[in-house]
CSV table of C-alpha atoms and ligand atoms in Angstrom, one decimal:
chain,number,residue,atom,x,y,z
A,1,MET,CA,167.9,28.6,182.8
A,2,THR,CA,166.1,25.4,181.8
A,3,SER,CA,162.8,24.9,183.3
A,4,VAL,CA,162.0,22.1,185.1
A,5,GLY,CA,158.3,20.6,186.2
A,6,ILE,CA,155.7,18.4,186.3
A,7,ASP,CA,155.1,17.1,182.6
A,8,ALA,CA,152.1,14.8,182.8
A,9,VAL,CA,150.4,13.1,185.4
A,10,GLU,CA,148.1,10.0,185.6
A,11,ILE,CA,145.9,8.8,188.8
A,12,HIS,CA,145.1,5.6,189.3
A,13,THR,CA,142.3,5.1,191.9
A,14,GLY,CA,141.4,1.8,194.2
A,15,LYS,CA,139.0,-0.2,192.4
A,16,LEU,CA,136.6,-0.2,195.4
A,17,ARG,CA,134.0,2.6,197.1
A,18,LEU,CA,133.0,2.8,200.4
A,19,ASP,CA,130.3,5.5,200.8
A,20,LEU,CA,131.2,7.5,204.3
A,21,ALA,CA,127.3,9.0,204.7
A,22,GLU,CA,125.3,5.8,203.4
A,23,THR,CA,127.4,3.1,204.5
A,24,PHE,CA,130.0,3.9,207.1
A,25,ALA,CA,128.3,6.3,209.4
A,26,PRO,CA,125.2,4.2,210.2
A,27,GLU,CA,127.2,1.6,211.4
A,28,MET,CA,129.6,4.0,213.3
A,29,GLY,CA,126.4,5.5,214.9
A,30,ASP,CA,127.4,8.8,213.7
A,31,ALA,CA,125.3,11.6,211.7
A,32,PRO,CA,126.4,11.7,208.2
A,33,GLU,CA,127.0,15.2,208.4
A,34,LYS,CA,130.3,14.5,210.6
A,35,TYR,CA,131.2,12.9,207.3
A,36,THR,CA,129.8,15.1,204.2
A,37,LYS,CA,129.9,18.6,206.3
A,38,GLY,CA,132.6,18.1,209.4
A,39,LEU,CA,135.4,16.2,207.7
A,40,GLY,CA,134.2,17.0,203.9
A,41,LEU,CA,134.3,13.6,202.8
A,42,HIS,CA,131.8,11.6,200.5
A,43,ALA,CA,133.6,8.1,200.0
A,44,SER,CA,137.1,6.3,200.1
A,45,SER,CA,138.8,4.3,197.4
A,46,PHE,CA,139.7,1.2,198.7
A,47,PRO,CA,141.9,-1.5,196.7
A,48,ASP,CA,140.8,-4.7,195.6
A,49,THR,CA,141.9,-8.0,196.9
A,50,TYR,CA,144.5,-7.9,194.0
A,51,GLU,CA,145.6,-4.2,194.1
A,52,ASP,CA,148.4,-2.8,196.4
A,53,ILE,CA,151.1,0.0,196.1
A,54,VAL,CA,152.9,-1.9,193.3
A,55,THR,CA,149.7,-2.4,191.2
A,56,MET,CA,148.4,1.1,191.7
A,57,GLY,CA,152.0,2.8,191.0
A,58,ALA,CA,152.5,0.4,187.9
A,59,ASN,CA,149.1,1.3,186.6
A,60,ALA,CA,149.4,4.7,186.9
A,61,ALA,CA,152.8,5.0,185.9
A,62,HIS,CA,152.1,2.6,182.4
A,63,ARG,CA,149.2,4.8,181.0
A,64,LEU,CA,151.6,7.9,181.7
A,65,MET,CA,154.2,6.5,179.6
A,66,LYS,CA,151.9,5.2,177.0
A,67,ARG,CA,150.0,8.6,176.5
A,68,LYS,CA,153.4,10.3,176.5
A,69,GLY,CA,154.9,7.6,173.9
A,70,LEU,CA,157.9,6.8,176.2
A,71,GLU,CA,160.0,3.9,176.0
A,72,PRO,CA,162.4,2.9,179.1
A,73,ASP,CA,165.2,4.5,177.6
A,74,ASP,CA,163.6,7.7,178.0
A,75,VAL,CA,163.4,7.3,181.9
A,76,GLY,CA,166.3,7.8,183.7
A,77,ARG,CA,165.2,7.5,186.9
A,78,ILE,CA,161.9,6.0,188.9
A,79,ASP,CA,161.5,7.2,192.4
A,80,VAL,CA,158.6,6.0,194.3
A,81,ALA,CA,157.2,7.7,197.5
A,82,THR,CA,155.0,5.8,200.0
A,83,GLU,CA,154.5,5.2,203.6
A,84,SER,CA,152.9,1.4,203.0
A,85,ALA,CA,156.0,-0.3,201.8
A,86,PHE,CA,156.4,-4.1,202.4
A,87,ASP,CA,159.6,-4.6,202.5
A,88,HIS,CA,162.6,-3.0,204.4
A,89,SER,CA,165.4,-3.4,201.8
A,90,LYS,CA,164.1,-3.8,198.3
A,91,PRO,CA,162.4,-0.8,197.1
A,92,VAL,CA,158.9,-0.6,195.6
A,93,SER,CA,160.5,1.0,192.3
A,94,THR,CA,162.2,-2.2,191.8
A,95,TYR,CA,158.7,-4.0,191.7
A,96,ILE,CA,157.3,-1.3,189.4
A,97,GLY,CA,160.0,-1.2,187.1
A,98,GLY,CA,159.6,-4.9,186.7
A,99,CYS,CA,155.9,-4.5,186.1
A,100,LEU,CA,156.6,-2.0,183.4
A,101,GLU,CA,159.3,-4.4,181.9
A,102,GLN,CA,156.4,-6.8,181.1
A,103,VAL,CA,154.7,-4.4,178.9
A,104,PHE,CA,157.1,-2.4,177.3
A,105,ASP,CA,160.3,-3.5,174.7
A,106,GLY,CA,163.7,-2.6,176.7
A,107,ASP,CA,164.3,-2.3,180.5
A,108,PHE,CA,165.0,0.0,183.0
A,109,HIS,CA,168.6,-1.2,183.8
A,110,HIS,CA,170.2,2.0,183.3
A,111,ALA,CA,167.4,3.8,185.5
A,112,ASN,CA,168.2,5.0,189.3
A,113,LYS,CA,165.4,3.8,191.3
A,114,GLY,CA,164.9,4.5,195.0
A,115,GLU,CA,162.3,4.8,197.8
A,116,ARG,CA,161.6,8.1,199.9
A,117,LYS,CA,160.1,8.1,203.0
A,118,PHE,CA,158.7,10.9,205.2
A,119,ALA,CA,155.0,10.2,205.7
A,120,CYS,CA,152.8,12.3,203.0
A,121,VAL,CA,155.3,14.8,202.0
A,122,SER,CA,157.5,12.4,200.4
A,123,GLY,CA,155.9,12.4,197.1
A,124,THR,CA,156.8,16.4,197.1
A,125,GLN,CA,160.4,15.2,198.1
A,126,SER,CA,160.7,12.8,195.3
A,127,ILE,CA,160.0,15.6,193.1
A,128,ASP,CA,162.7,17.8,194.5
A,129,ASP,CA,165.2,14.7,193.9
A,130,ALA,CA,164.1,14.8,190.3
A,131,TYR,CA,164.2,18.1,190.0
A,132,ASN,CA,167.7,18.7,191.3
A,133,TRP,CA,168.7,15.7,189.1
A,134,ILE,CA,167.6,17.4,185.9
A,135,LYS,CA,169.2,20.8,187.3
A,136,ALA,CA,172.4,18.9,188.2
A,137,GLY,CA,172.4,18.2,184.4
A,138,ARG,CA,173.0,14.5,185.4
A,139,ASN,CA,170.1,13.3,183.3
A,140,ARG,CA,171.6,12.9,180.1
A,141,GLY,CA,168.3,14.2,178.5
A,142,ARG,CA,166.0,11.7,180.2
A,143,ALA,CA,162.8,12.1,182.3
A,144,ALA,CA,162.1,10.9,185.9
A,145,LEU,CA,159.4,9.2,186.9
A,146,VAL,CA,158.0,10.0,190.5
A,147,ILE,CA,155.1,7.5,191.6
A,148,ALA,CA,153.5,8.4,195.0
A,149,THR,CA,151.4,5.3,196.0
A,150,ASP,CA,149.9,4.3,199.0
A,151,THR,CA,147.3,2.3,201.0
A,152,ALA,CA,146.1,5.0,203.6
A,153,LEU,CA,144.4,2.2,205.8
A,154,TYR,CA,143.9,2.7,209.7
A,155,ALA,CA,143.0,-0.2,212.4
A,156,ARG,CA,139.3,-0.7,212.7
A,157,ASP,CA,137.6,1.7,215.0
A,158,ASP,CA,140.7,4.4,214.9
A,159,PRO,CA,139.0,7.8,214.1
A,160,GLY,CA,141.4,8.0,211.2
A,161,GLU,CA,139.2,5.1,209.7
A,162,ALA,CA,136.9,7.9,208.2
A,163,THR,CA,139.5,9.1,206.3
A,164,GLN,CA,141.2,6.0,204.8
A,165,GLY,CA,141.8,5.9,201.2
A,166,ALA,CA,144.0,4.3,198.3
A,167,GLY,CA,145.4,5.4,195.0
A,168,ALA,CA,148.8,6.1,193.0
A,169,VAL,CA,149.8,9.4,191.6
A,170,ALA,CA,152.6,8.9,188.6
A,171,MET,CA,154.2,12.1,187.5
A,172,LEU,CA,156.7,12.9,184.8
A,173,ILE,CA,159.4,15.6,185.8
A,174,ASP,CA,161.3,17.0,182.8
A,175,GLU,CA,162.7,19.7,181.2
A,176,ASP,CA,160.5,22.3,179.6
A,177,PRO,CA,157.3,20.6,181.3
A,178,ASN,CA,153.9,20.6,179.7
A,179,LEU,CA,152.1,21.1,183.1
A,180,VAL,CA,153.6,23.4,185.7
A,181,GLU,CA,157.2,24.9,186.4
A,182,LEU,CA,158.4,24.3,189.7
A,183,SER,CA,160.0,27.3,192.0
A,184,THR,CA,163.7,27.0,192.6
A,185,GLU,CA,162.4,28.6,196.2
A,186,GLN,CA,161.1,26.5,198.7
A,187,GLY,CA,160.5,27.1,202.7
A,188,TYR,CA,160.3,24.4,205.1
A,189,GLY,CA,158.5,23.4,208.5
A,190,SER,CA,160.4,20.8,210.1
A,191,ALA,CA,160.3,19.1,213.7
A,192,ASP,CA,160.6,15.9,215.5
A,193,GLU,CA,156.8,15.3,216.5
A,194,THR,CA,154.9,12.8,217.5
A,195,ASP,CA,151.8,12.6,216.2
A,196,PHE,CA,151.3,9.8,213.5
A,197,LEU,CA,153.6,6.9,213.1
A,198,LYS,CA,153.7,3.5,211.9
A,199,PRO,CA,156.6,2.0,214.5
A,200,GLN,CA,157.2,-1.7,213.0
A,201,GLN,CA,153.6,-1.8,212.5
A,202,GLN,CA,151.1,-1.7,209.6
A,203,PHE,CA,148.5,0.7,210.4
A,204,PRO,CA,149.5,3.9,212.2
A,205,SER,CA,149.4,5.0,215.7
A,206,VAL,CA,148.0,8.2,215.5
A,207,ASP,CA,147.0,11.4,218.1
A,208,GLY,CA,144.3,12.4,215.9
A,209,LYS,CA,143.7,16.0,217.5
A,210,ARG,CA,147.4,16.5,217.8
A,211,SER,CA,148.1,15.7,214.5
A,212,VAL,CA,146.0,18.8,213.2
A,213,ASN,CA,147.7,21.2,215.1
A,214,VAL,CA,151.0,19.9,214.4
A,215,TYR,CA,150.0,20.2,210.6
A,216,LEU,CA,149.0,24.0,211.6
A,217,ALA,CA,152.3,25.0,213.1
A,218,ARG,CA,154.7,23.1,210.3
A,219,MET,CA,152.4,24.9,207.5
A,220,ARG,CA,153.1,28.2,209.1
A,221,GLU,CA,156.8,27.8,209.7
A,222,ALA,CA,156.9,26.7,206.1
A,223,LEU,CA,155.1,29.7,204.7
A,224,ILE,CA,157.1,32.3,206.6
A,225,ASP,CA,160.5,30.4,205.5
A,226,TYR,CA,159.1,30.5,201.9
A,227,GLU,CA,158.9,34.5,202.4
A,228,ARG,CA,162.3,34.3,203.6
A,229,VAL,CA,163.5,33.2,200.0
A,230,GLY,CA,160.6,34.1,198.0
A,231,GLY,CA,159.4,37.6,199.4
A,232,LYS,CA,156.3,38.3,201.0
A,233,ILE,CA,153.0,36.3,199.5
A,234,HIS,CA,150.2,38.2,199.2
A,235,ALA,CA,146.6,36.2,199.3
A,236,ASP,CA,145.6,37.2,195.7
A,237,ASP,CA,149.0,36.3,193.8
A,238,PHE,CA,147.7,32.4,193.5
A,239,ARG,CA,145.1,31.2,191.5
A,240,LEU,CA,144.8,28.0,193.2
A,241,GLY,CA,146.7,26.7,196.7
A,242,PRO,CA,146.7,22.8,196.6
A,243,PHE,CA,147.6,21.5,200.2
A,244,HIS,CA,148.2,18.1,201.6
A,245,THR,CA,144.6,17.1,202.0
A,246,PRO,CA,144.3,14.0,204.8
A,247,PHE,CA,140.3,15.3,204.5
A,248,PRO,CA,139.1,18.7,203.2
A,249,GLY,CA,138.1,19.7,206.8
A,250,MET,CA,141.6,20.0,207.4
A,251,VAL,CA,142.4,22.1,204.5
A,252,ARG,CA,139.6,24.3,205.3
A,253,LYS,CA,141.2,25.0,209.0
A,254,ALA,CA,144.5,25.6,207.1
A,255,ALA,CA,143.4,28.1,204.7
A,256,VAL,CA,141.9,31.0,206.9
A,257,LEU,CA,145.1,30.8,208.6
A,258,ALA,CA,146.9,31.4,205.5
A,259,TYR,CA,144.5,34.0,204.6
A,260,ARG,CA,145.3,35.7,208.0
A,261,HIS,CA,148.8,35.6,207.3
A,262,THR,CA,149.0,36.8,204.0
A,263,THR,CA,146.4,39.6,204.2
A,264,ARG,CA,148.0,41.4,207.3
A,265,ASP,CA,149.4,44.6,206.6
A,266,THR,CA,147.8,44.5,203.0
A,267,GLU,CA,145.1,46.5,201.5
A,268,ILE,CA,143.0,43.5,202.5
A,269,GLU,CA,143.2,43.9,205.8
A,270,GLU,CA,142.6,47.5,205.9
A,271,GLU,CA,139.4,47.1,203.6
A,272,LEU,CA,138.1,44.6,206.0
A,273,ALA,CA,138.7,46.7,209.0
A,274,GLU,CA,135.8,48.1,209.1
A,275,GLU,CA,133.5,45.0,209.2
A,276,ILE,CA,135.8,43.1,211.8
A,277,GLY,CA,138.7,45.4,212.7
A,278,ARG,CA,142.2,44.9,211.9
A,279,GLN,CA,144.4,42.0,212.8
A,280,PRO,CA,145.7,41.6,216.5
A,281,ARG,CA,149.4,42.7,217.0
A,282,SER,CA,151.2,41.1,220.1
A,283,GLU,CA,152.8,44.0,221.4
A,284,ALA,CA,149.1,45.3,222.3
A,285,PHE,CA,148.4,42.7,224.6
A,286,ASP,CA,149.6,42.0,228.1
A,287,SER,CA,149.9,38.0,227.9
A,288,ASP,CA,150.0,35.6,225.3
A,289,GLU,CA,146.8,34.2,226.1
A,290,ALA,CA,144.9,37.4,225.5
A,291,TYR,CA,146.6,37.6,222.3
A,292,LEU,CA,145.9,34.6,221.3
A,293,GLU,CA,142.3,34.6,222.2
A,294,ALA,CA,141.8,37.9,220.3
A,295,LEU,CA,143.4,36.2,217.4
A,296,SER,CA,141.0,33.3,217.4
A,297,GLU,CA,138.1,35.9,217.7
A,298,TYR,CA,139.6,37.6,214.5
A,299,THR,CA,139.6,34.3,212.8
A,300,ASP,CA,136.4,33.2,213.3
A,301,ALA,CA,135.3,36.5,212.0
A,302,LEU,CA,137.2,36.8,209.2
A,303,LYS,CA,135.8,33.3,208.0
A,304,GLU,CA,132.1,34.9,207.8
A,305,THR,CA,133.5,37.6,205.5
A,306,GLU,CA,132.4,37.7,201.8
A,307,ARG,CA,135.9,38.3,201.2
A,308,TYR,CA,137.3,35.5,202.7
A,309,GLN,CA,134.5,33.2,201.3
A,310,ALA,CA,134.9,34.5,197.7
A,311,TRP,CA,138.7,33.8,198.3
A,312,TYR,CA,138.2,30.4,199.4
A,313,GLY,CA,135.8,29.5,196.9
A,314,ARG,CA,138.2,30.5,193.8
A,315,THR,CA,141.7,29.3,195.4
A,316,ILE,CA,140.7,26.5,198.0
A,317,ASP,CA,137.6,24.6,197.2
A,318,PRO,CA,138.4,23.8,193.6
A,319,THR,CA,141.6,21.6,195.1
A,320,LEU,CA,139.4,19.7,197.3
A,321,THR,CA,136.6,18.1,194.6
A,322,LEU,CA,138.7,14.9,194.0
A,323,SER,CA,139.8,14.3,197.8
A,324,ARG,CA,136.0,14.4,198.9
A,325,HIS,CA,135.2,11.0,196.7
A,326,VAL,CA,138.8,9.3,197.3
A,327,GLY,CA,139.8,10.1,200.9
A,328,ASN,CA,143.4,10.5,202.4
A,329,TRP,CA,146.3,8.9,199.6
A,330,TYR,CA,148.9,10.0,202.0
A,331,THR,CA,152.0,10.6,199.6
A,332,GLY,CA,149.5,11.3,196.3
A,333,SER,CA,147.0,13.7,198.3
A,334,VAL,CA,148.6,16.8,197.9
A,335,HIS,CA,149.3,15.7,194.1
A,336,VAL,CA,145.5,15.0,193.7
A,337,ALA,CA,144.7,18.5,194.8
A,338,ARG,CA,146.7,20.0,192.2
A,339,VAL,CA,144.8,17.5,189.8
A,340,SER,CA,141.6,18.5,191.1
A,341,GLY,CA,142.3,22.2,191.1
A,342,LEU,CA,143.5,22.6,187.6
A,343,LYS,CA,140.8,19.9,186.2
A,344,ALA,CA,138.3,22.9,187.7
A,345,LEU,CA,140.1,25.4,186.0
A,346,ALA,CA,140.1,23.5,182.5
A,347,GLU,CA,136.1,22.5,183.0
A,348,ALA,CA,135.4,26.5,183.6
A,349,GLY,CA,137.4,27.0,180.2
A,350,GLU,CA,140.0,29.5,181.7
A,351,ASP,CA,142.9,30.1,180.1
A,352,ALA,CA,145.3,29.6,183.3
A,353,VAL,CA,148.3,30.0,181.5
A,354,GLY,CA,151.0,31.7,183.7
A,355,GLU,CA,149.0,31.6,186.8
A,356,ARG,CA,150.7,30.3,190.0
A,357,LEU,CA,149.8,27.6,192.4
A,358,LEU,CA,150.8,28.0,196.2
A,359,VAL,CA,151.5,24.3,197.0
A,360,GLY,CA,151.9,23.0,200.5
A,361,SER,CA,152.8,19.7,201.1
A,362,TYR,CA,153.0,18.0,204.6
A,363,GLY,CA,154.2,14.9,205.9
A,364,SER,CA,153.7,13.7,210.0
A,365,GLY,CA,156.3,13.3,212.0
A,366,ALA,CA,156.7,15.9,210.8
A,367,GLN,CA,157.6,18.4,207.9
A,368,ALA,CA,155.6,21.0,205.6
A,369,GLU,CA,157.3,22.1,202.6
A,370,ILE,CA,155.9,25.2,200.4
A,371,HIS,CA,156.5,26.0,196.6
A,372,VAL,CA,155.2,27.9,194.0
A,373,GLU,CA,154.2,26.4,190.4
A,374,THR,CA,153.5,28.3,187.2
A,375,VAL,CA,151.2,26.7,184.9
A,376,GLN,CA,152.5,26.3,181.3
A,377,GLU,CA,151.4,26.2,177.8
A,378,ASP,CA,149.8,23.0,177.2
A,379,TRP,CA,148.6,22.3,180.6
A,380,ARG,CA,144.9,22.0,179.5
A,381,GLU,CA,145.6,19.1,177.2
A,382,GLU,CA,147.8,17.2,179.9
A,383,ILE,CA,144.6,17.7,182.5
A,384,GLU,CA,142.1,16.8,179.9
A,385,ALA,CA,143.9,13.4,179.0
A,386,ILE,CA,143.4,12.4,182.5
A,387,ASP,CA,140.0,10.2,182.9
A,388,ILE,CA,139.9,10.0,186.6
A,389,ASP,CA,136.4,10.9,186.7
A,390,GLU,CA,135.7,7.5,184.5
A,391,ARG,CA,137.5,5.6,186.7
A,392,LEU,CA,135.8,7.0,190.2
A,393,GLU,CA,132.4,6.6,188.5
A,394,SER,CA,133.0,2.6,187.8
A,395,ARG,CA,134.3,1.8,191.5
A,396,TYR,CA,132.5,-1.1,193.0
A,397,GLU,CA,130.7,0.2,195.9
A,398,LEU,CA,131.1,-1.9,199.0
A,399,THR,CA,128.5,-3.0,201.4
A,400,PHE,CA,129.4,-2.8,205.2
A,401,GLU,CA,130.1,-6.5,205.5
A,402,GLU,CA,132.5,-6.4,202.3
A,403,TYR,CA,134.2,-3.2,203.6
A,404,GLU,CA,134.9,-5.5,206.7
A,405,ASP,CA,136.1,-8.2,205.0
A,406,VAL,CA,138.3,-6.2,202.5
A,407,HIS,CA,140.1,-4.2,205.5
A,408,ASP,CA,141.0,-8.0,206.6
A,409,ALA,CA,142.4,-8.9,203.1
A,410,HIS,CA,144.5,-6.0,203.6
A,411,ASN,CA,145.6,-6.5,207.1
A,412,PHE,CA,149.0,-8.5,207.1
A,413,ASP,CA,147.8,-9.9,210.6
A,414,GLU,CA,144.9,-11.4,209.7
A,415,GLU,CA,144.0,-14.6,207.7
A,416,SER,CA,141.9,-14.0,204.7
A,417,ALA,CA,140.3,-15.8,201.9
A,418,VAL,CA,138.1,-13.0,200.4
A,419,GLU,CA,137.5,-13.1,196.7
A,420,GLU,CA,138.1,-10.2,194.4
A,421,PHE,CA,135.0,-7.9,193.8
A,422,THR,CA,136.4,-6.9,190.5
A,423,VAL,CA,137.6,-8.6,187.3
A,424,PRO,CA,141.2,-7.1,186.6
A,425,GLU,CA,141.4,-5.9,182.9
A,426,ALA,CA,144.6,-4.4,181.2
A,427,GLU,CA,146.1,-3.7,184.3
A,428,PHE,CA,148.8,-5.2,186.8
A,429,ALA,CA,147.4,-7.4,189.4
A,430,PHE,CA,149.0,-9.3,192.6
A,431,ASP,CA,150.1,-12.8,191.5
A,432,GLY,CA,151.1,-14.7,194.6
A,433,TRP,CA,154.3,-15.5,196.3
A,434,GLY,CA,157.7,-15.8,195.1
A,435,ARG,CA,160.3,-18.5,196.9
A,436,MET,CA,162.0,-15.5,198.8
A,437,GLY,CA,158.8,-14.0,200.3
A,438,GLU,CA,158.8,-11.7,197.5
A,439,ARG,CA,155.0,-10.5,196.0
A,440,LYS,CA,154.6,-11.3,192.4
A,441,TYR,CA,152.5,-9.5,189.7
A,442,ARG,CA,151.3,-9.9,186.0
A,443,TYR,CA,150.0,-7.7,183.7
A,444,VAL,CA,146.3,-9.1,182.9
A,445,GLU,CA,145.3,-8.3,179.3
B,501,HMG,P1,137.0,12.1,215.4
B,501,HMG,O1,137.4,13.1,216.4
B,501,HMG,O2,136.3,11.3,215.4
B,501,HMG,O3,136.1,13.7,214.4
B,501,HMG,O4,138.2,12.6,214.2
B,501,HMG,P2,135.4,15.0,215.0
B,501,HMG,O5,134.7,14.8,216.3
B,501,HMG,O6,136.7,15.9,215.3
B,501,HMG,O7,134.4,15.4,214.0
B,501,HMG,C1,135.1,16.0,212.6
B,501,HMG,C2,134.5,17.1,212.3
B,501,HMG,O8,133.2,17.2,212.1
B,501,HMG,C3,134.3,18.2,213.3
B,501,HMG,O9,134.9,19.5,212.7
B,501,HMG,C4,133.4,18.4,213.8
B,501,HMG,O10,132.7,19.3,214.4
B,501,HMG,C5,132.6,17.8,212.7
B,501,HMG,P3,135.8,20.5,213.1
B,501,HMG,O11,135.0,21.0,214.6
B,501,HMG,O12,137.4,20.3,213.6
B,501,HMG,O13,135.9,21.7,212.2
B,501,HMG,N1,131.2,17.2,212.9
B,501,HMG,C6,130.0,17.5,212.4
B,501,HMG,N2,129.7,18.7,211.3
B,501,HMG,C7,128.3,18.5,211.1
B,501,HMG,N3,127.2,17.8,211.4
B,501,HMG,C8,127.6,16.8,212.5
B,501,HMG,C9,129.0,16.9,212.8
B,501,HMG,N4,129.6,16.0,213.5
B,501,HMG,C10,131.0,16.4,213.9
B,501,HMG,N5,126.9,16.0,213.0
B,501,HMG,C11,140.2,13.3,213.5
B,501,HMG,C12,138.6,13.7,213.5
B,501,HMG,C13,141.0,14.3,212.4
B,501,HMG,C14,141.0,13.2,214.6
B,501,HMG,C15,140.3,11.6,212.9
B,501,HMG,O14,139.7,11.5,211.4
B,501,HMG,C16,141.8,11.4,212.7
B,501,HMG,O15,142.4,11.2,213.6
B,501,HMG,N6,142.2,11.3,211.4
B,501,HMG,C17,143.7,11.0,211.4
B,501,HMG,C18,144.6,11.8,211.2
B,501,HMG,C19,144.8,13.0,210.5
B,501,HMG,O16,144.2,12.6,209.3
B,501,HMG,N7,145.2,14.0,210.9
B,501,HMG,C20,145.1,15.3,210.0
B,501,HMG,C21,146.4,15.9,210.0
B,501,HMG,S1,147.9,15.1,210.1
B,501,HMG,C22,148.2,14.7,208.5
B,501,HMG,O17,147.6,15.4,207.5
B,501,HMG,C23,149.1,13.8,208.2
B,501,HMG,C24,148.7,12.5,207.5
B,501,HMG,O18,147.9,12.7,206.2
B,501,HMG,C25,149.5,11.3,207.8
B,501,HMG,C26,150.8,11.3,207.1
B,501,HMG,O19,151.4,12.6,207.1
B,501,HMG,O20,151.5,10.3,206.5
B,501,HMG,C27,147.4,11.8,208.3
């Protein structure tokens, strides 16, 4: 069977930076630790005035194609995942294809283009589409370009404002991939939920506290569903667990539940029994409430054990490093977590070939998806080629007043004449409006 997976990745970050502890917290009247410790975030990436989902996606895709020596003829599919689209009909992939045609010889007329929507999980769904297309033999030897791009902005003074971000991840899905092979097995947890939505509006309506519980419930369902097809998961089977990361504190909550689930009935539960007892079983309780209370006490104790903390430090923490400095990128978030984790392994000089990743994607509304990835021979070269550290380092540091202005500049309902903060160079930039109300773009040398 042909192996199919992610061959290469490029990341584009919004070019502005908002420091949450130093700049945002004081204006909100919050302690800086709410951000750095509670949510686990230091900064948000923000788009400059000439950046949007198209420029960020096109810039990431351009670098990816250049680095891999690809021409438009090598790409048979361009799928964009976003929840920040500005057009109900014309997909963002057509705009991005148009941008790429400005800089490559040839065109993408032969390529199937689309746009996927299901909140943050649609980046992973687009990878699925590409995987199925290749496995079905419809690709004619071509690869698929999957681009997850979002400006994850919330209305001013919404609690979600603390978790904003903007950026794009471009991924090349191909046969015999260099980075990770995808499992055929998948698990789903999907339900009609009203926790985060954008009914004909730019900024989301969010029930923040509820969204946290919905995330946990759907992830749990997806894990159990995965086990139906992939067999029982053991916590130590995986080198990394990249999860959708709206903010690292969310993953901290999910990770302990995943650990509890995947150590149940294993030697780890037995080894921990002396210290914190065995996991409560529902049969032993008269009521659901008593059972849930005992479960919650066990989970609190589990979190404090050295065994759990060592697992968390090795499997989960490395996946959160980039997210701490960029915030939520919605569709791109879990794909940033994968790169973050693999980057940490590369920096530590680990030989990760053959290691497995347990990848947990999630989108509000709501759906979770779990699958497994296997690290491939040339993973290190692919990860080391990503220059995200330099890009994060060179972001323009916003004052609070500038942040207010640029937030307005990205608000379709506000008039704004804010000047750009940085100068576009060797990248795509927004170039005004066309005669039918379309957004136009040009490559700035
Ligand atoms: P909030 O109510 O302002 O914050 O908003 P909080 O009071 O809950 O504090 C946050 C954490 O900081 C808490 O930690 C506090 O204890 C801690 P926890 O108890 O939960 O572990 N804290 C402190 N820690 C140390 N020192 C201090 C301090 N002060 C407080 N001094 C909320 C939080 C998540 C509700 C908000 O940010 C929000 O609405 N965010 C947007 C929704 C969201 O991200 N939900 C996550 C799950 S849904 C999802 O992931 C999907 C999504 O990506 C969208 C999509 O799929 O398209 C959002």
